[in-house]
Amino acid sequence: MRALIAGLAVLFVAAPMAVARAQETTPAALTGKMQPFSYLLGNPWNCTTNVPAMGNMPAHTDQGSGTFQVAPGNVVHGHVATPMFMGDFYYGYDARSNMYWQTSADNLAGHAFMTSSDGRTYTGTTAMGPMSAQDTVTYARTGDNKITVHDVMSAAGQQSVTDSVCTR
């Protein structure tokens, strides 16, 4: 019991210092090839997503919010939350390969890694548990306060299309 209490005491004392150090090293703005993504930062986005039928879940419309912030390494961190879905996304640029990249994980056991030559259309593999699919996601900024996301997953000869519109 003493070890548990001592461990909790260390956690409560060390955690605020670690958070303070992380905040000190997190850059305030995106630079270079990531600078065009700066429009995502700031106020939350309100999103509506048309979700296709999957497994035993019928097609439905989901509404929620998306927030974006600068992460260490000149990377964008996005967090999306709806009543049925929560996911975290990271977007970056690799100078060696001259490619943008995206990685993600969510509460439905989904995870993905994709690359893009233009920072708009990403292709790669997404998986949900043991099942994997080819994925193409296209992001479009259609106005100062509007973005669209078109996601096409292909597996076993079938396609699943998800469309989102986000505004603020």
PDB file of C-alpha atoms in Angstrom:
ATOM      1  CA  MET A   1       0.000   0.000   0.000  1.00  0.00           C
ATOM      2  CA  ARG A   2       2.849   2.386   0.827  1.00  0.00           C
ATOM      3  CA  ALA A   3       4.381   1.753  -2.585  1.00  0.00           C
ATOM      4  CA  LEU A   4       1.078   2.659  -4.260  1.00  0.00           C
ATOM      5  CA  ILE A   5       0.741   5.876  -2.243  1.00  0.00           C
ATOM      6  CA  ALA A   6       4.406   6.781  -2.908  1.00  0.00           C
ATOM      7  CA  GLY A   7       3.917   6.078  -6.613  1.00  0.00           C
ATOM      8  CA  LEU A   8       0.826   8.294  -6.734  1.00  0.00           C
ATOM      9  CA  ALA A   9       2.690  11.060  -4.886  1.00  0.00           C
ATOM     10  CA  VAL A  10       5.513  10.941  -7.440  1.00  0.00           C
ATOM     11  CA  LEU A  11       2.958  11.008 -10.268  1.00  0.00           C
ATOM     12  CA  PHE A  12       1.141  14.054  -8.863  1.00  0.00           C
ATOM     13  CA  VAL A  13       4.402  15.933  -8.251  1.00  0.00           C
ATOM     14  CA  ALA A  14       6.157  14.978 -11.513  1.00  0.00           C
ATOM     15  CA  ALA A  15       3.196  15.196 -13.914  1.00  0.00           C
ATOM     16  CA  PRO A  16       2.707  18.996 -13.667  1.00  0.00           C
ATOM     17  CA  MET A  17       6.442  19.533 -14.260  1.00  0.00           C
ATOM     18  CA  ALA A  18       6.398  17.234 -17.317  1.00  0.00           C
ATOM     19  CA  VAL A  19       3.372  19.068 -18.707  1.00  0.00           C
ATOM     20  CA  ALA A  20       5.068  22.429 -18.146  1.00  0.00           C
ATOM     21  CA  ARG A  21       8.204  21.196 -19.973  1.00  0.00           C
ATOM     22  CA  ALA A  22       6.127  19.847 -22.874  1.00  0.00           C
ATOM     23  CA  GLN A  23       4.320  23.170 -23.196  1.00  0.00           C
ATOM     24  CA  GLU A  24       7.638  25.025 -23.244  1.00  0.00           C
ATOM     25  CA  THR A  25       8.917  22.934 -26.168  1.00  0.00           C
ATOM     26  CA  THR A  26       5.719  22.931 -28.241  1.00  0.00           C
ATOM     27  CA  PRO A  27       6.111  25.480 -31.046  1.00  0.00           C
ATOM     28  CA  ALA A  28       3.446  28.175 -31.378  1.00  0.00           C
ATOM     29  CA  ALA A  29       3.238  28.122 -35.177  1.00  0.00           C
ATOM     30  CA  LEU A  30       3.755  25.809 -38.126  1.00  0.00           C
ATOM     31  CA  THR A  31       6.644  26.511 -40.479  1.00  0.00           C
ATOM     32  CA  GLY A  32       7.920  25.488 -43.901  1.00  0.00           C
ATOM     33  CA  LYS A  33       5.885  22.884 -45.787  1.00  0.00           C
ATOM     34  CA  MET A  34       3.465  22.620 -42.833  1.00  0.00           C
ATOM     35  CA  GLN A  35       2.640  26.351 -42.704  1.00  0.00           C
ATOM     36  CA  PRO A  36      -0.322  26.006 -45.145  1.00  0.00           C
ATOM     37  CA  PHE A  37      -2.106  23.894 -42.497  1.00  0.00           C
ATOM     38  CA  SER A  38      -2.181  26.830 -40.043  1.00  0.00           C
ATOM     39  CA  TYR A  39      -5.787  27.632 -40.982  1.00  0.00           C
ATOM     40  CA  LEU A  40      -6.849  24.503 -39.061  1.00  0.00           C
ATOM     41  CA  LEU A  41      -5.547  25.882 -35.759  1.00  0.00           C
ATOM     42  CA  GLY A  42      -7.593  27.915 -33.319  1.00  0.00           C
ATOM     43  CA  ASN A  43     -11.305  27.617 -32.679  1.00  0.00           C
ATOM     44  CA  PRO A  44     -12.958  24.172 -32.877  1.00  0.00           C
ATOM     45  CA  TRP A  45     -14.552  22.960 -36.104  1.00  0.00           C
ATOM     46  CA  ASN A  46     -18.142  21.657 -36.113  1.00  0.00           C
ATOM     47  CA  CYS A  47     -18.385  18.567 -38.298  1.00  0.00           C
ATOM     48  CA  THR A  48     -21.188  16.535 -39.852  1.00  0.00           C
ATOM     49  CA  THR A  49     -20.242  13.116 -41.208  1.00  0.00           C
ATOM     50  CA  ASN A  50     -22.276  10.777 -43.393  1.00  0.00           C
ATOM     51  CA  VAL A  51     -21.195   7.332 -42.220  1.00  0.00           C
ATOM     52  CA  PRO A  52     -21.991   4.305 -44.430  1.00  0.00           C
ATOM     53  CA  ALA A  53     -23.408   1.061 -43.063  1.00  0.00           C
ATOM     54  CA  MET A  54     -20.607  -1.035 -41.599  1.00  0.00           C
ATOM     55  CA  GLY A  55     -20.884  -4.471 -40.047  1.00  0.00           C
ATOM     56  CA  ASN A  56     -24.123  -4.481 -38.079  1.00  0.00           C
ATOM     57  CA  MET A  57     -24.274  -0.661 -37.825  1.00  0.00           C
ATOM     58  CA  PRO A  58     -26.707   1.061 -40.217  1.00  0.00           C
ATOM     59  CA  ALA A  59     -25.737   4.141 -42.207  1.00  0.00           C
ATOM     60  CA  HIS A  60     -26.110   7.296 -40.143  1.00  0.00           C
ATOM     61  CA  THR A  61     -25.112  10.937 -39.785  1.00  0.00           C
ATOM     62  CA  ASP A  62     -22.742  11.779 -36.949  1.00  0.00           C
ATOM     63  CA  GLN A  63     -22.076  15.289 -35.607  1.00  0.00           C
ATOM     64  CA  GLY A  64     -19.198  16.424 -33.458  1.00  0.00           C
ATOM     65  CA  SER A  65     -16.177  18.650 -33.219  1.00  0.00           C
ATOM     66  CA  GLY A  66     -12.589  18.733 -34.367  1.00  0.00           C
ATOM     67  CA  THR A  67      -9.712  20.630 -32.807  1.00  0.00           C
ATOM     68  CA  PHE A  68      -6.188  21.110 -34.125  1.00  0.00           C
ATOM     69  CA  GLN A  69      -2.973  22.200 -32.461  1.00  0.00           C
ATOM     70  CA  VAL A  70       0.730  22.326 -33.189  1.00  0.00           C
ATOM     71  CA  ALA A  71       2.610  19.294 -31.869  1.00  0.00           C
ATOM     72  CA  PRO A  72       6.387  19.061 -31.414  1.00  0.00           C
ATOM     73  CA  GLY A  73       8.300  18.468 -34.647  1.00  0.00           C
ATOM     74  CA  ASN A  74       6.245  20.909 -36.762  1.00  0.00           C
ATOM     75  CA  VAL A  75       3.338  18.436 -36.782  1.00  0.00           C
ATOM     76  CA  VAL A  76      -0.423  19.046 -36.615  1.00  0.00           C
ATOM     77  CA  HIS A  77      -2.386  17.079 -34.028  1.00  0.00           C
ATOM     78  CA  GLY A  78      -6.110  16.753 -34.716  1.00  0.00           C
ATOM     79  CA  HIS A  79      -8.673  15.418 -32.263  1.00  0.00           C
ATOM     80  CA  VAL A  80     -12.173  14.496 -33.450  1.00  0.00           C
ATOM     81  CA  ALA A  81     -15.039  13.668 -31.076  1.00  0.00           C
ATOM     82  CA  THR A  82     -18.666  12.680 -31.781  1.00  0.00           C
ATOM     83  CA  PRO A  83     -21.145  10.681 -29.689  1.00  0.00           C
ATOM     84  CA  MET A  84     -20.039   7.481 -31.484  1.00  0.00           C
ATOM     85  CA  PHE A  85     -16.429   8.177 -32.490  1.00  0.00           C
ATOM     86  CA  MET A  86     -13.233   9.612 -31.039  1.00  0.00           C
ATOM     87  CA  GLY A  87      -9.928   9.714 -32.869  1.00  0.00           C
ATOM     88  CA  ASP A  88      -6.545  11.385 -32.922  1.00  0.00           C
ATOM     89  CA  PHE A  89      -4.720  12.261 -36.107  1.00  0.00           C
ATOM     90  CA  TYR A  90      -1.197  13.523 -36.744  1.00  0.00           C
ATOM     91  CA  TYR A  91      -0.119  15.237 -39.973  1.00  0.00           C
ATOM     92  CA  GLY A  92       3.499  15.983 -40.853  1.00  0.00           C
ATOM     93  CA  TYR A  93       6.042  16.381 -43.610  1.00  0.00           C
ATOM     94  CA  ASP A  94       9.144  14.257 -44.223  1.00  0.00           C
ATOM     95  CA  ALA A  95      11.829  16.205 -46.092  1.00  0.00           C
ATOM     96  CA  ARG A  96      13.833  13.070 -46.987  1.00  0.00           C
ATOM     97  CA  SER A  97      10.978  11.493 -48.928  1.00  0.00           C
ATOM     98  CA  ASN A  98       9.415  14.843 -49.915  1.00  0.00           C
ATOM     99  CA  MET A  99       6.063  13.451 -48.698  1.00  0.00           C
ATOM    100  CA  TYR A 100       3.376  14.503 -46.278  1.00  0.00           C
ATOM    101  CA  TRP A 101       2.200  11.808 -43.899  1.00  0.00           C
ATOM    102  CA  GLN A 102      -0.842  11.108 -41.722  1.00  0.00           C
ATOM    103  CA  THR A 103      -1.232   8.620 -38.919  1.00  0.00           C
ATOM    104  CA  SER A 104      -4.287   7.978 -36.768  1.00  0.00           C
ATOM    105  CA  ALA A 105      -5.895   5.832 -34.086  1.00  0.00           C
ATOM    106  CA  ASP A 106      -9.477   5.751 -32.814  1.00  0.00           C
ATOM    107  CA  ASN A 107     -11.885   4.196 -30.312  1.00  0.00           C
ATOM    108  CA  LEU A 108     -13.139   1.634 -32.864  1.00  0.00           C
ATOM    109  CA  ALA A 109      -9.745  -0.142 -32.970  1.00  0.00           C
ATOM    110  CA  GLY A 110      -8.932   1.731 -36.167  1.00  0.00           C
ATOM    111  CA  HIS A 111      -5.431   2.836 -37.069  1.00  0.00           C
ATOM    112  CA  ALA A 112      -3.912   4.101 -40.291  1.00  0.00           C
ATOM    113  CA  PHE A 113      -0.778   5.369 -42.003  1.00  0.00           C
ATOM    114  CA  MET A 114      -0.978   7.290 -45.261  1.00  0.00           C
ATOM    115  CA  THR A 115       1.238   9.530 -47.394  1.00  0.00           C
ATOM    116  CA  SER A 116       0.609  12.376 -49.811  1.00  0.00           C
ATOM    117  CA  SER A 117       2.683  14.264 -52.361  1.00  0.00           C
ATOM    118  CA  ASP A 118       0.480  17.391 -52.144  1.00  0.00           C
ATOM    119  CA  GLY A 119      -0.877  17.475 -48.567  1.00  0.00           C
ATOM    120  CA  ARG A 120      -4.437  17.101 -49.872  1.00  0.00           C
ATOM    121  CA  THR A 121      -4.923  13.498 -51.043  1.00  0.00           C
ATOM    122  CA  TYR A 122      -3.480  10.795 -48.803  1.00  0.00           C
ATOM    123  CA  THR A 123      -3.263   7.089 -49.686  1.00  0.00           C
ATOM    124  CA  GLY A 124      -2.247   4.156 -47.558  1.00  0.00           C
ATOM    125  CA  THR A 125      -3.557   1.423 -45.349  1.00  0.00           C
ATOM    126  CA  THR A 126      -6.150   1.598 -42.626  1.00  0.00           C
ATOM    127  CA  ALA A 127      -7.038  -1.226 -40.291  1.00  0.00           C
ATOM    128  CA  MET A 128      -9.794  -1.982 -37.843  1.00  0.00           C
ATOM    129  CA  GLY A 129      -8.626  -4.728 -35.558  1.00  0.00           C
ATOM    130  CA  PRO A 130      -7.355  -7.577 -37.780  1.00  0.00           C
ATOM    131  CA  MET A 131      -9.090  -6.264 -40.934  1.00  0.00           C
ATOM    132  CA  SER A 132      -7.145  -3.950 -43.259  1.00  0.00           C
ATOM    133  CA  ALA A 133      -8.135  -1.882 -46.280  1.00  0.00           C
ATOM    134  CA  GLN A 134      -6.631   0.470 -48.818  1.00  0.00           C
ATOM    135  CA  ASP A 135      -7.631   4.021 -47.995  1.00  0.00           C
ATOM    136  CA  THR A 136      -7.696   7.303 -49.921  1.00  0.00           C
ATOM    137  CA  VAL A 137      -8.611  10.466 -48.033  1.00  0.00           C
ATOM    138  CA  THR A 138      -9.001  13.816 -49.797  1.00  0.00           C
ATOM    139  CA  TYR A 139      -9.117  17.048 -47.794  1.00  0.00           C
ATOM    140  CA  ALA A 140     -10.368  20.264 -49.378  1.00  0.00           C
ATOM    141  CA  ARG A 141     -10.512  23.778 -47.977  1.00  0.00           C
ATOM    142  CA  THR A 142     -13.618  25.126 -49.693  1.00  0.00           C
ATOM    143  CA  GLY A 143     -13.725  28.448 -47.831  1.00  0.00           C
ATOM    144  CA  ASP A 144     -12.091  30.340 -44.981  1.00  0.00           C
ATOM    145  CA  ASN A 145     -14.292  28.484 -42.502  1.00  0.00           C
ATOM    146  CA  LYS A 146     -15.193  25.282 -44.350  1.00  0.00           C
ATOM    147  CA  ILE A 147     -13.359  22.044 -45.075  1.00  0.00           C
ATOM    148  CA  THR A 148     -14.511  18.743 -46.575  1.00  0.00           C
ATOM    149  CA  VAL A 149     -13.132  15.252 -46.106  1.00  0.00           C
ATOM    150  CA  HIS A 150     -13.831  12.457 -48.618  1.00  0.00           C
ATOM    151  CA  ASP A 151     -12.656   9.022 -47.425  1.00  0.00           C
ATOM    152  CA  VAL A 152     -12.797   5.920 -49.656  1.00  0.00           C
ATOM    153  CA  MET A 153     -11.811   2.575 -48.110  1.00  0.00           C
ATOM    154  CA  SER A 154     -11.468  -0.473 -50.367  1.00  0.00           C
ATOM    155  CA  ALA A 155     -11.263  -4.082 -49.172  1.00  0.00           C
ATOM    156  CA  ALA A 156     -12.260  -7.431 -50.646  1.00  0.00           C
ATOM    157  CA  GLY A 157     -13.650  -5.787 -53.784  1.00  0.00           C
ATOM    158  CA  GLN A 158     -15.984  -3.451 -51.886  1.00  0.00           C
ATOM    159  CA  GLN A 159     -15.796   0.280 -51.216  1.00  0.00           C
ATOM    160  CA  SER A 160     -16.960   2.271 -48.234  1.00  0.00           C
ATOM    161  CA  VAL A 161     -17.297   6.074 -48.636  1.00  0.00           C
ATOM    162  CA  THR A 162     -17.441   8.528 -45.729  1.00  0.00           C
ATOM    163  CA  ASP A 163     -17.958  12.251 -46.305  1.00  0.00           C
ATOM    164  CA  SER A 164     -17.551  15.030 -43.740  1.00  0.00           C
ATOM    165  CA  VAL A 165     -18.157  18.773 -43.844  1.00  0.00           C
ATOM    166  CA  CYS A 166     -16.625  20.915 -41.107  1.00  0.00           C
ATOM    167  CA  THR A 167     -17.330  24.598 -40.480  1.00  0.00           C
ATOM    168  CA  ARG A 168     -16.610  27.236 -37.866  1.00  0.00           C
TER     169      ARG A 168
END
